[in-house]
mmCIF file of C-alpha atoms in Angstrom:
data_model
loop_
_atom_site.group_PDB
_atom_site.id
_atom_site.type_symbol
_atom_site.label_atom_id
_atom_site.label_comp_id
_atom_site.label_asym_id
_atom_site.label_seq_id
_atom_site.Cartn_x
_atom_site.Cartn_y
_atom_site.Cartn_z
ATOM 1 C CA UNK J 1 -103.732 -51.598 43.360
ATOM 2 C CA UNK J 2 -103.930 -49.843 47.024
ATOM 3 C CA UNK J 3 -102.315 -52.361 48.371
ATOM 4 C CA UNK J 4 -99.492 -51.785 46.477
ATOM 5 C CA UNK J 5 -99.455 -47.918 46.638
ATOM 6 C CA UNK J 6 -100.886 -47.991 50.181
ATOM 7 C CA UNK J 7 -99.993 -50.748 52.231
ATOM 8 C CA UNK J 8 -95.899 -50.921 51.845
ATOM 9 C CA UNK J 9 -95.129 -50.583 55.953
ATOM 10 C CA UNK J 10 -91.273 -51.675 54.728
ATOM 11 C CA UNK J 11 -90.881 -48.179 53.065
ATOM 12 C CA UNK J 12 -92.196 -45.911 55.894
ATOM 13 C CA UNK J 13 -89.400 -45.415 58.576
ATOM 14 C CA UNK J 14 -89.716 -45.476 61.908
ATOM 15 C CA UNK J 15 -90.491 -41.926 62.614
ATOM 16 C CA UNK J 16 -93.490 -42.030 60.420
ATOM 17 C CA UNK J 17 -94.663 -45.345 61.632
ATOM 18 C CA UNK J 18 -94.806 -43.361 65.111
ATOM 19 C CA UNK J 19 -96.782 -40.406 63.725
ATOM 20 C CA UNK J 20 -98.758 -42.506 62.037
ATOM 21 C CA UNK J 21 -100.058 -44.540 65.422
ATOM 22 C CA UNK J 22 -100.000 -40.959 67.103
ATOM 23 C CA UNK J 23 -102.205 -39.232 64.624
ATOM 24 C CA UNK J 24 -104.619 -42.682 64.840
ATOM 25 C CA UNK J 25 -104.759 -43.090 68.402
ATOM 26 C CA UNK J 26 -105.470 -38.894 68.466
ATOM 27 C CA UNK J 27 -108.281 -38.911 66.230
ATOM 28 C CA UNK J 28 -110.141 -41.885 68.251
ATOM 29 C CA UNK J 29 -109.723 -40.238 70.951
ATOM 30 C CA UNK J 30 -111.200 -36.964 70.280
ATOM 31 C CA UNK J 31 -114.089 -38.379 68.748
ATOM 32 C CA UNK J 32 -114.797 -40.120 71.747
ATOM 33 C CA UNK J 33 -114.553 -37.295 73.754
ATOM 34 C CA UNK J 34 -117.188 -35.402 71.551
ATOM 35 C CA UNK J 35 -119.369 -38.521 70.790
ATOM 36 C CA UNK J 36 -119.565 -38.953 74.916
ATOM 37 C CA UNK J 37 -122.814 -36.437 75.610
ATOM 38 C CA UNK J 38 -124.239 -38.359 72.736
ATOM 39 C CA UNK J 39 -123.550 -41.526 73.694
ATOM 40 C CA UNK J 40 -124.857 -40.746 77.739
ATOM 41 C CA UNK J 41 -127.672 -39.109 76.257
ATOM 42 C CA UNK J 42 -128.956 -42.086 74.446
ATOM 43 C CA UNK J 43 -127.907 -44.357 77.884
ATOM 44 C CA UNK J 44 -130.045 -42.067 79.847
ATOM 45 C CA UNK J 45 -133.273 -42.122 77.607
ATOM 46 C CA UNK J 46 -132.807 -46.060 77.357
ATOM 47 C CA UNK J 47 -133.088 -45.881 81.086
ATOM 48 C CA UNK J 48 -129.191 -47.293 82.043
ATOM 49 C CA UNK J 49 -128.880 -46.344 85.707
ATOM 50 C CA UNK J 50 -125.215 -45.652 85.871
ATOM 51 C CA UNK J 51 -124.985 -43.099 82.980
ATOM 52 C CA UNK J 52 -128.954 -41.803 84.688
ATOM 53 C CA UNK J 53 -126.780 -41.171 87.137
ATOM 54 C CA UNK J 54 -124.031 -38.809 85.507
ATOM 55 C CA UNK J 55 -126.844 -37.275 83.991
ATOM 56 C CA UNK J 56 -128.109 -35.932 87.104
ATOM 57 C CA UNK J 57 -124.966 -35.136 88.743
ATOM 58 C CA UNK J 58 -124.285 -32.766 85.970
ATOM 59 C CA UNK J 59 -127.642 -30.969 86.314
ATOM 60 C CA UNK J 60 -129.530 -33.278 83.722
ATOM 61 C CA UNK J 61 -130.887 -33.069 80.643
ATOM 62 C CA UNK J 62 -130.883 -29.593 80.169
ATOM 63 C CA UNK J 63 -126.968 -29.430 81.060
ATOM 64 C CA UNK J 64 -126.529 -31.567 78.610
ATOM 65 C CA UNK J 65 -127.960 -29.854 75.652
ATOM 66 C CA UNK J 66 -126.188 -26.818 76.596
ATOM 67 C CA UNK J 67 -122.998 -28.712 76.350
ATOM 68 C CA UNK J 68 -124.157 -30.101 73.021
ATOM 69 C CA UNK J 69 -124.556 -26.748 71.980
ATOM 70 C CA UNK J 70 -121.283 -25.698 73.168
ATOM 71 C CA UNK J 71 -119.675 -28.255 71.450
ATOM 72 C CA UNK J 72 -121.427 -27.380 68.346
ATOM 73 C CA UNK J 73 -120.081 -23.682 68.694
ATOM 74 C CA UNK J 74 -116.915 -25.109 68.916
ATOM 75 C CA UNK J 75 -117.197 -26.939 65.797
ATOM 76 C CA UNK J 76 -118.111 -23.906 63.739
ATOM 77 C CA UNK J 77 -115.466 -21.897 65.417
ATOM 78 C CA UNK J 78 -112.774 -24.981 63.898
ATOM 79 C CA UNK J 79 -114.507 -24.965 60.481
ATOM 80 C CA UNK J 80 -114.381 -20.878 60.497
ATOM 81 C CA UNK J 81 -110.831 -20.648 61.251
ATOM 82 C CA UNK J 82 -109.913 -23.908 58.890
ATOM 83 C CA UNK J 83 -112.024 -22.089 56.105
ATOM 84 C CA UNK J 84 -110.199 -18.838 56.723
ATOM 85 C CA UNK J 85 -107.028 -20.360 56.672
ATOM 86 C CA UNK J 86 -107.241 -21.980 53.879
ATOM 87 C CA UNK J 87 -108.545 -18.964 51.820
ATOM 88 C CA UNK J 88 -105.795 -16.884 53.208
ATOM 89 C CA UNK J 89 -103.211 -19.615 51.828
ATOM 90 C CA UNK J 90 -104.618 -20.321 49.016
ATOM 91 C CA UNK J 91 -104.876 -16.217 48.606
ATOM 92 C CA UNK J 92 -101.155 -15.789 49.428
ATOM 93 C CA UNK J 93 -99.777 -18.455 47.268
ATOM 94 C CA UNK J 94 -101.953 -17.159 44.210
ATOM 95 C CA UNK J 95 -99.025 -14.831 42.704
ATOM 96 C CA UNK J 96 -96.073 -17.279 43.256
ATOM 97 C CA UNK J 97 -96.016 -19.529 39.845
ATOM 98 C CA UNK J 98 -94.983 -23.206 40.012
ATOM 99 C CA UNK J 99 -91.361 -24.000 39.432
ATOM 100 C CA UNK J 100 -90.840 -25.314 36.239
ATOM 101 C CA UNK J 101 -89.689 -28.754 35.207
ATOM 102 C CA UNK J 102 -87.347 -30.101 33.560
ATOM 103 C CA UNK J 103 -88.915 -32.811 30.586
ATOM 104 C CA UNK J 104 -88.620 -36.196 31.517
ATOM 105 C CA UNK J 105 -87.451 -38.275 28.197
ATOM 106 C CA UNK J 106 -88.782 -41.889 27.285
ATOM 107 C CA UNK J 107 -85.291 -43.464 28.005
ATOM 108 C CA UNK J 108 -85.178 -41.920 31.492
ATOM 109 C CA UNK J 109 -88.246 -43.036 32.448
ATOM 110 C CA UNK J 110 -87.499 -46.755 30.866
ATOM 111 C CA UNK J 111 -84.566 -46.873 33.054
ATOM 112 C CA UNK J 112 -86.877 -45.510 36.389
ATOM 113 C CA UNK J 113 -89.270 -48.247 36.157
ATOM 114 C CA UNK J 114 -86.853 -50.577 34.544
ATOM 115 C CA UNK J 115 -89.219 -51.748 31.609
ATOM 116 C CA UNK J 116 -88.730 -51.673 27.950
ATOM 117 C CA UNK J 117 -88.223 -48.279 26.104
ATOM 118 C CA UNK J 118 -90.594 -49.396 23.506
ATOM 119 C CA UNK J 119 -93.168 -50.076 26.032
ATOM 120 C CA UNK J 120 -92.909 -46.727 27.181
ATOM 121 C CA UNK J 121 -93.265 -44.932 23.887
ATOM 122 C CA UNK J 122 -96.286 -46.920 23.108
ATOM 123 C CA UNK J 123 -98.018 -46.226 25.978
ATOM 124 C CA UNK J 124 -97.199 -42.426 25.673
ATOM 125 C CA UNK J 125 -99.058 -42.684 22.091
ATOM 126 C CA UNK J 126 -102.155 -44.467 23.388
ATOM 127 C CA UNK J 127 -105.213 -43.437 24.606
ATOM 128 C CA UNK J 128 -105.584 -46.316 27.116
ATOM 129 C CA UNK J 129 -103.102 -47.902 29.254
ATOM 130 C CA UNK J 130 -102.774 -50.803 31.681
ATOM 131 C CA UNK J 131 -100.198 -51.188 34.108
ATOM 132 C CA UNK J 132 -99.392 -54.991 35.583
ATOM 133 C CA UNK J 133 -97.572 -55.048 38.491
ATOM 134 C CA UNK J 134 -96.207 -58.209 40.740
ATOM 135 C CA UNK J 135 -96.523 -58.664 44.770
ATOM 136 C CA UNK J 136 -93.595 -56.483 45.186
ATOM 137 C CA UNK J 137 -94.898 -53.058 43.075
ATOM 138 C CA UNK J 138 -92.533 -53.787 40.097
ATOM 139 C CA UNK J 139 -94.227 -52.867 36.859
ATOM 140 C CA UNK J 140 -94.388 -56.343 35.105
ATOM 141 C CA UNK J 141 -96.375 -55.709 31.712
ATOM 142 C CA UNK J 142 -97.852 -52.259 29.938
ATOM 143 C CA UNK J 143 -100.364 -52.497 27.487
ATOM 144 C CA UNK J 144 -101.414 -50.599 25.167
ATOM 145 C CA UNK J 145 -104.924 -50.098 23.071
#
């Protein structure tokens, strides 16, 4: 079932196929970039000279947790401004109601997902419902218990 909700390349265009890549090749990056004291901290107390090295250039180990602890400030500052954010949105979009929508009949959706009118009814009445689908995301079989 992902696959076939997730994995469809074909339907994303080529703007979003860029932003996608973007986004991924961001969000490696910046882990890396905050996972690096952790990751030379560990080299240097498993004794690997070249990352001993960078240790000591930097003013050791004491540098380092003060960076760590930077880096930790920053986080909380991120997650305090995310938080208030989304408060403050969530706030300001309280009073404004969803639009409202027009019904969508059995026939219309038959025709949408180009299946049987009686299938749809059913499955509208039932408590449980499966949906088959082929390779290509077509809806091939309901049923109905």
């Amino acid at each position: 079932m992902k696959d076939i909700i997730i994995n469809q390349p074909h339907l994303q265009s080529f703007q979003q196929k860029c932003g996608s890549a973007f986004m991924s090749v961001l969000s490696w990056a910046l882990w890396l970039y905050f996972l690096w004291p952790l990751f030379t901290l560990g080299a240097w107390l498993l004794g690997l000279k070249s990352l001993s090295d960078e240790i000591r250039w930097f003013g050791g180990y004491k540098t380092l947790l003060e960076l760590l602890q930077l880096y930790g400030e920053i986080v909380v500052i991120i997650a305090g401004v995310w938080l208030f954010w989304t408060l403050y949105l969530s706030w300001l979009h309280s009073g404004v109601a969803p639009k409202r929508t027009v019904p969508v009949t059995d026939q219309q959706l038959a025709v949408a997902f180009k299946v049987d009118e009686a299938l749809v009814s059913a499955a509208r009445a039932s408590n449980k419902v499966t949906v088959h689908f082929d390779n290509h995301a077509v809806i091939t079989d309901i049923d109905s218990q």
